[in-house]
Amino acid sequence: MSYEVKCWECGRSVEDPFLNTCPVCGGVLDVRMDMEPLKELEPADLRKRPIGVWRYREFLPVSGSVVTLKEGGTPLYPCNILSDKFGVRSMHVKFEGANPTGSFKDRGMTMGVTKAVEIGAKAVGCASTGNTSASLSAYAAKSGLPCVILLPDGYVAAGKLAQAIFYGARIFQVDGNFDDALRIVRELSEEGYLYLLNSINPFRPEGQKTLAFEILDQLDYKVPDRVILPVGNAANIWSAYKGFREMMELGWIDRIPMMTGIQAEGSAPIVHAFDRGDRDFVPVEDPETVATAIRIGNPVSGKKALHAIYESGGTAITLTDDEILEAQRLLGRTEGVGVEPASAASVGGLRKLIDMGNADRDEMVVRVCTGHVLKDPDIIIQSCDAPVKCPADTEAVKRFLV
Ligand SMILES: *Cc1c(COP(=O)(O)O)cnc(C)c1O
Ligand SMILES: [Zn+2]
């Protein structure tokens, strides 16, 4: 394993492992693995290990022991009922809610916290209202490193908040918005108080790219035509693209799926940029959507995401909150798969693409469902029918049943 960290904008090498942006141009960083040694590998070599992030350890920038909760290895469900309903050839759901803390963030955190230990960080931290803090607090606990989490004022989904508190992180609710919380945690990181594990961290996408490796592995290296993901800070769509690209560089696949990003209508800077044909985006102020995991107006990896979408011949569209919630229920009630609202965007997105004529019914599609339904129980209770109140009497219940 050898690698370099480079500025994604200007290409400079960056040596200091504590940096999150280019010291010269301020651009985001990117890890480049040396692919030469990997050319000796075959898919069959990897399959001797259990499926999960660390099945692919030669592709990951680590040298020593790892901090792991056995993340990844999530199910790839064929959704035959839904594919019949949508009238498409084949459709799978990659259920990332089956990760140890219930979201794909664990793929990035096993990598990021492993790196924190490797470089001798004294503590780890992030600013987050959601799955990032839920995941980081668990991996920090496993690593033994202290963990600092800054929450902004405002709505935090109950499941996510409960997890962050539960694993023992030190949590501060700052009297400000997300940007304030992020600014503070970045300053703490620059002053050496902690190793920053927000989305801007260059090592997290390396763990997250294993999502693409697993999809290929589970499909016996048959390449799906399209992979659909919800887009918030936009690191995951970039990471998946990167994973597919590395497999192509090795010659294990001969094309890259059309990377397709879904955003909520009230929070769609990437879709607006794509509609204009731009490679950069204009931030959305005061983003709003029920899908809190993608309520992000100024995505850190937005340019990388646009690159992934254009280079793969993909697309990006929006859904309304109602469409997102309807897709969430549809997936649960036809396939038995429970996902949080942001994840359901990838399900609703396919239907809309077909209706718009932007996706072919003959495609083989994989939709990435990023987080578990229990993350946000309040939204379920608001959006589904309440239980029927009735007397404690069998005859009474029977009357309701007919
Ligand atoms: C973080 C998250 C997203 C958004 O991923 P990005 O990499 O920020 O685009 C989507 N869904 C869930 C459940 C998440 O936790
Ligand atoms: Zn630079």
CSV table of C-alpha atoms in Angstrom, one decimal, residues 50-251:
chain,number,residue,atom,x,y,z
A,50,PRO,CA,-15.3,-11.9,4.8
A,51,ILE,CA,-17.1,-9.3,2.8
A,52,GLY,CA,-16.9,-5.8,4.3
A,53,VAL,CA,-14.7,-2.7,4.1
A,54,TRP,CA,-11.5,-4.5,5.1
A,55,ARG,CA,-11.9,-7.2,2.4
A,56,TYR,CA,-10.3,-4.5,0.2
A,57,ARG,CA,-7.6,-3.4,2.5
A,58,GLU,CA,-4.9,-3.3,-0.2
A,59,PHE,CA,-7.0,-0.5,-1.7
A,60,LEU,CA,-7.0,1.5,1.5
A,61,PRO,CA,-4.3,3.9,2.7
A,62,VAL,CA,-3.4,2.2,6.0
A,63,SER,CA,-0.4,0.2,7.1
A,64,GLY,CA,-1.1,-1.1,10.6
A,65,SER,CA,-3.9,-2.4,12.7
A,66,VAL,CA,-7.4,-1.0,12.1
A,67,VAL,CA,-10.3,0.3,14.2
A,68,THR,CA,-13.2,-1.8,13.0
A,69,LEU,CA,-16.7,-2.8,14.0
A,70,LYS,CA,-17.0,-5.0,11.0
A,71,GLU,CA,-18.7,-2.4,8.8
A,72,GLY,CA,-19.8,-2.9,5.2
A,73,GLY,CA,-20.8,-6.3,3.9
A,74,THR,CA,-24.3,-4.9,3.7
A,75,PRO,CA,-27.0,-6.8,1.8
A,76,LEU,CA,-27.7,-6.1,-1.9
A,77,TYR,CA,-31.4,-6.9,-2.1
A,78,PRO,CA,-33.0,-7.7,-5.5
A,79,CYS,CA,-36.3,-5.8,-5.5
A,80,ASN,CA,-38.4,-7.9,-7.8
A,81,ILE,CA,-41.8,-6.5,-6.7
A,82,LEU,CA,-40.7,-2.9,-7.1
A,83,SER,CA,-39.0,-3.5,-10.4
A,84,ASP,CA,-42.2,-5.1,-11.7
A,85,LYS,CA,-44.1,-2.1,-10.4
A,86,PHE,CA,-41.7,0.4,-12.0
A,87,GLY,CA,-41.5,-1.7,-15.1
A,88,VAL,CA,-37.7,-1.9,-15.1
A,89,ARG,CA,-35.5,-4.9,-15.9
A,90,SER,CA,-33.6,-5.2,-12.7
A,91,MET,CA,-33.3,-3.2,-9.6
A,92,HIS,CA,-31.3,-3.8,-6.4
A,93,VAL,CA,-31.1,-1.9,-3.2
A,94,LYS,CA,-27.8,-1.7,-1.4
A,95,PHE,CA,-29.0,-1.4,2.2
A,96,GLU,CA,-26.4,0.7,4.1
A,97,GLY,CA,-28.7,0.9,7.1
A,98,ALA,CA,-27.3,-2.5,8.0
A,99,ASN,CA,-23.9,-1.0,9.0
A,100,PRO,CA,-23.0,-1.1,12.7
A,101,THR,CA,-24.4,2.3,13.5
A,102,GLY,CA,-27.0,2.2,10.9
A,103,SER,CA,-25.6,4.3,8.0
A,104,PHE,CA,-22.8,4.2,5.4
A,105,LYS,CA,-20.9,6.7,7.4
A,106,ASP,CA,-19.3,3.7,9.2
A,107,ARG,CA,-17.3,2.9,6.1
A,108,GLY,CA,-15.6,6.3,6.2
A,109,MET,CA,-15.2,6.3,10.0
A,110,THR,CA,-13.5,2.9,10.3
A,111,MET,CA,-10.9,4.4,7.8
A,112,GLY,CA,-10.8,7.9,9.4
A,113,VAL,CA,-10.5,6.8,13.0
A,114,THR,CA,-7.9,4.2,12.0
A,115,LYS,CA,-5.9,7.1,10.4
A,116,ALA,CA,-6.4,9.2,13.6
A,117,VAL,CA,-4.8,6.4,15.7
A,118,GLU,CA,-2.0,5.9,13.1
A,119,ILE,CA,-0.9,9.5,13.1
A,120,GLY,CA,-1.1,9.9,16.9
A,121,ALA,CA,-4.1,12.2,17.2
A,122,LYS,CA,-5.0,13.0,20.8
A,123,ALA,CA,-8.8,13.2,20.1
A,124,VAL,CA,-11.3,13.1,17.2
A,125,GLY,CA,-14.2,15.4,16.5
A,126,CYS,CA,-16.8,16.7,14.1
A,127,ALA,CA,-19.7,19.1,13.8
A,128,SER,CA,-22.8,17.2,12.8
A,129,THR,CA,-26.5,16.9,13.3
A,130,GLY,CA,-26.7,13.3,12.3
A,131,ASN,CA,-25.1,10.1,11.1
A,132,THR,CA,-21.6,11.5,11.1
A,133,SER,CA,-21.7,12.1,14.9
A,134,ALA,CA,-23.5,8.8,15.5
A,135,SER,CA,-20.8,6.9,13.7
A,136,LEU,CA,-17.8,8.8,15.0
A,137,SER,CA,-18.8,8.5,18.6
A,138,ALA,CA,-19.0,4.7,18.2
A,139,TYR,CA,-15.6,4.4,16.4
A,140,ALA,CA,-14.0,6.8,18.9
A,141,ALA,CA,-15.3,4.6,21.7
A,142,LYS,CA,-13.8,1.5,20.0
A,143,SER,CA,-10.4,3.3,19.5
A,144,GLY,CA,-10.2,4.7,23.0
A,145,LEU,CA,-9.7,8.2,21.7
A,146,PRO,CA,-11.7,11.1,23.3
A,147,CYS,CA,-14.4,12.4,21.0
A,148,VAL,CA,-15.8,16.0,20.7
A,149,ILE,CA,-19.1,16.6,18.9
A,150,LEU,CA,-20.6,20.0,18.2
A,151,LEU,CA,-24.3,20.2,17.4
A,152,PRO,CA,-25.9,23.3,16.0
A,153,ASP,CA,-29.2,24.6,17.3
A,154,GLY,CA,-32.2,23.0,15.6
A,155,TYR,CA,-33.7,19.7,14.7
A,156,VAL,CA,-31.6,16.6,15.3
A,157,ALA,CA,-33.2,13.2,14.5
A,158,ALA,CA,-33.9,11.4,17.7
A,159,GLY,CA,-32.1,8.1,16.7
A,160,LYS,CA,-28.9,9.9,15.7
A,161,LEU,CA,-28.8,12.1,18.8
A,162,ALA,CA,-29.4,9.1,21.0
A,163,GLN,CA,-26.4,7.3,19.4
A,164,ALA,CA,-24.0,10.2,19.7
A,165,ILE,CA,-24.9,10.6,23.4
A,166,PHE,CA,-24.9,6.9,24.1
A,167,TYR,CA,-21.4,6.0,23.0
A,168,GLY,CA,-19.9,8.6,25.4
A,169,ALA,CA,-18.7,11.5,23.2
A,170,ARG,CA,-18.5,15.0,24.7
A,171,ILE,CA,-21.3,16.8,23.1
A,172,PHE,CA,-21.7,20.6,22.9
A,173,GLN,CA,-24.8,22.2,21.6
A,174,VAL,CA,-23.6,25.5,20.3
A,175,ASP,CA,-25.9,28.5,20.2
A,176,GLY,CA,-25.6,28.9,16.4
A,177,ASN,CA,-26.1,27.2,13.1
A,178,PHE,CA,-24.2,24.3,11.4
A,179,ASP,CA,-21.7,26.7,9.9
A,180,ASP,CA,-20.8,28.1,13.3
A,181,ALA,CA,-20.4,24.6,14.7
A,182,LEU,CA,-18.1,23.6,11.8
A,183,ARG,CA,-16.0,26.8,12.1
A,184,ILE,CA,-15.4,26.1,15.7
A,185,VAL,CA,-14.5,22.5,15.2
A,186,ARG,CA,-12.2,23.4,12.3
A,187,GLU,CA,-10.4,25.9,14.5
A,188,LEU,CA,-10.0,23.3,17.3
A,189,SER,CA,-8.5,21.0,14.7
A,190,GLU,CA,-6.1,23.7,13.4
A,191,GLU,CA,-4.9,24.3,16.9
A,192,GLY,CA,-4.2,20.7,17.5
A,193,TYR,CA,-7.1,19.9,19.9
A,194,LEU,CA,-8.5,17.2,17.7
A,195,TYR,CA,-8.4,15.3,14.4
A,196,LEU,CA,-11.3,16.5,12.2
A,197,LEU,CA,-13.6,13.8,10.9
A,198,ASN,CA,-16.2,15.9,9.0
A,199,SER,CA,-16.9,15.2,5.4
A,200,ILE,CA,-13.9,17.3,4.3
A,201,ASN,CA,-11.5,14.7,5.8
A,202,PRO,CA,-9.6,13.2,2.8
A,203,PHE,CA,-9.5,9.7,4.2
A,204,ARG,CA,-13.2,9.1,4.8
A,205,PRO,CA,-14.0,8.7,1.0
A,206,GLU,CA,-11.3,5.9,0.8
A,207,GLY,CA,-13.4,3.8,3.2
A,208,GLN,CA,-16.6,4.9,1.5
A,209,LYS,CA,-15.4,3.8,-2.0
A,210,THR,CA,-15.7,0.2,-0.8
A,211,LEU,CA,-19.4,0.6,-1.4
A,212,ALA,CA,-18.7,0.4,-5.1
A,213,PHE,CA,-16.3,-2.6,-4.6
A,214,GLU,CA,-19.0,-4.5,-2.7
A,215,ILE,CA,-21.7,-3.8,-5.3
A,216,LEU,CA,-19.4,-5.3,-8.0
A,217,ASP,CA,-18.4,-8.2,-5.8
A,218,GLN,CA,-22.0,-9.0,-5.0
A,219,LEU,CA,-23.0,-8.8,-8.7
A,220,ASP,CA,-20.0,-11.0,-9.7
A,221,TYR,CA,-18.4,-8.0,-11.4
A,222,LYS,CA,-21.4,-7.5,-13.7
A,223,VAL,CA,-21.5,-3.7,-14.0
A,224,PRO,CA,-24.8,-2.0,-13.2
A,225,ASP,CA,-25.9,0.5,-15.8
A,226,ARG,CA,-26.8,3.1,-13.2
A,227,VAL,CA,-26.1,3.7,-9.5
A,228,ILE,CA,-28.4,6.1,-7.7
A,229,LEU,CA,-27.5,7.9,-4.5
A,230,PRO,CA,-28.9,10.7,-2.4
A,231,VAL,CA,-26.5,13.7,-2.4
A,232,GLY,CA,-25.9,16.0,0.6
A,233,ASN,CA,-22.3,17.0,1.2
A,234,ALA,CA,-21.7,15.0,-1.9
A,235,ALA,CA,-18.7,12.9,-0.7
A,236,ASN,CA,-20.5,9.6,-1.1
A,237,ILE,CA,-21.3,9.8,-4.8
A,238,TRP,CA,-17.8,10.9,-5.4
A,239,SER,CA,-16.4,8.0,-3.3
A,240,ALA,CA,-18.5,5.4,-5.1
A,241,TYR,CA,-17.4,6.9,-8.5
A,242,LYS,CA,-13.8,6.7,-7.3
A,243,GLY,CA,-14.3,3.0,-6.3
A,244,PHE,CA,-15.6,2.1,-9.8
A,245,ARG,CA,-12.8,4.1,-11.4
A,246,GLU,CA,-10.1,2.2,-9.5
A,247,MET,CA,-11.7,-1.1,-10.5
A,248,MET,CA,-11.6,0.1,-14.1
A,249,GLU,CA,-8.0,1.0,-13.8
A,250,LEU,CA,-7.2,-2.5,-12.8
A,251,GLY,CA,-9.2,-3.9,-15.7
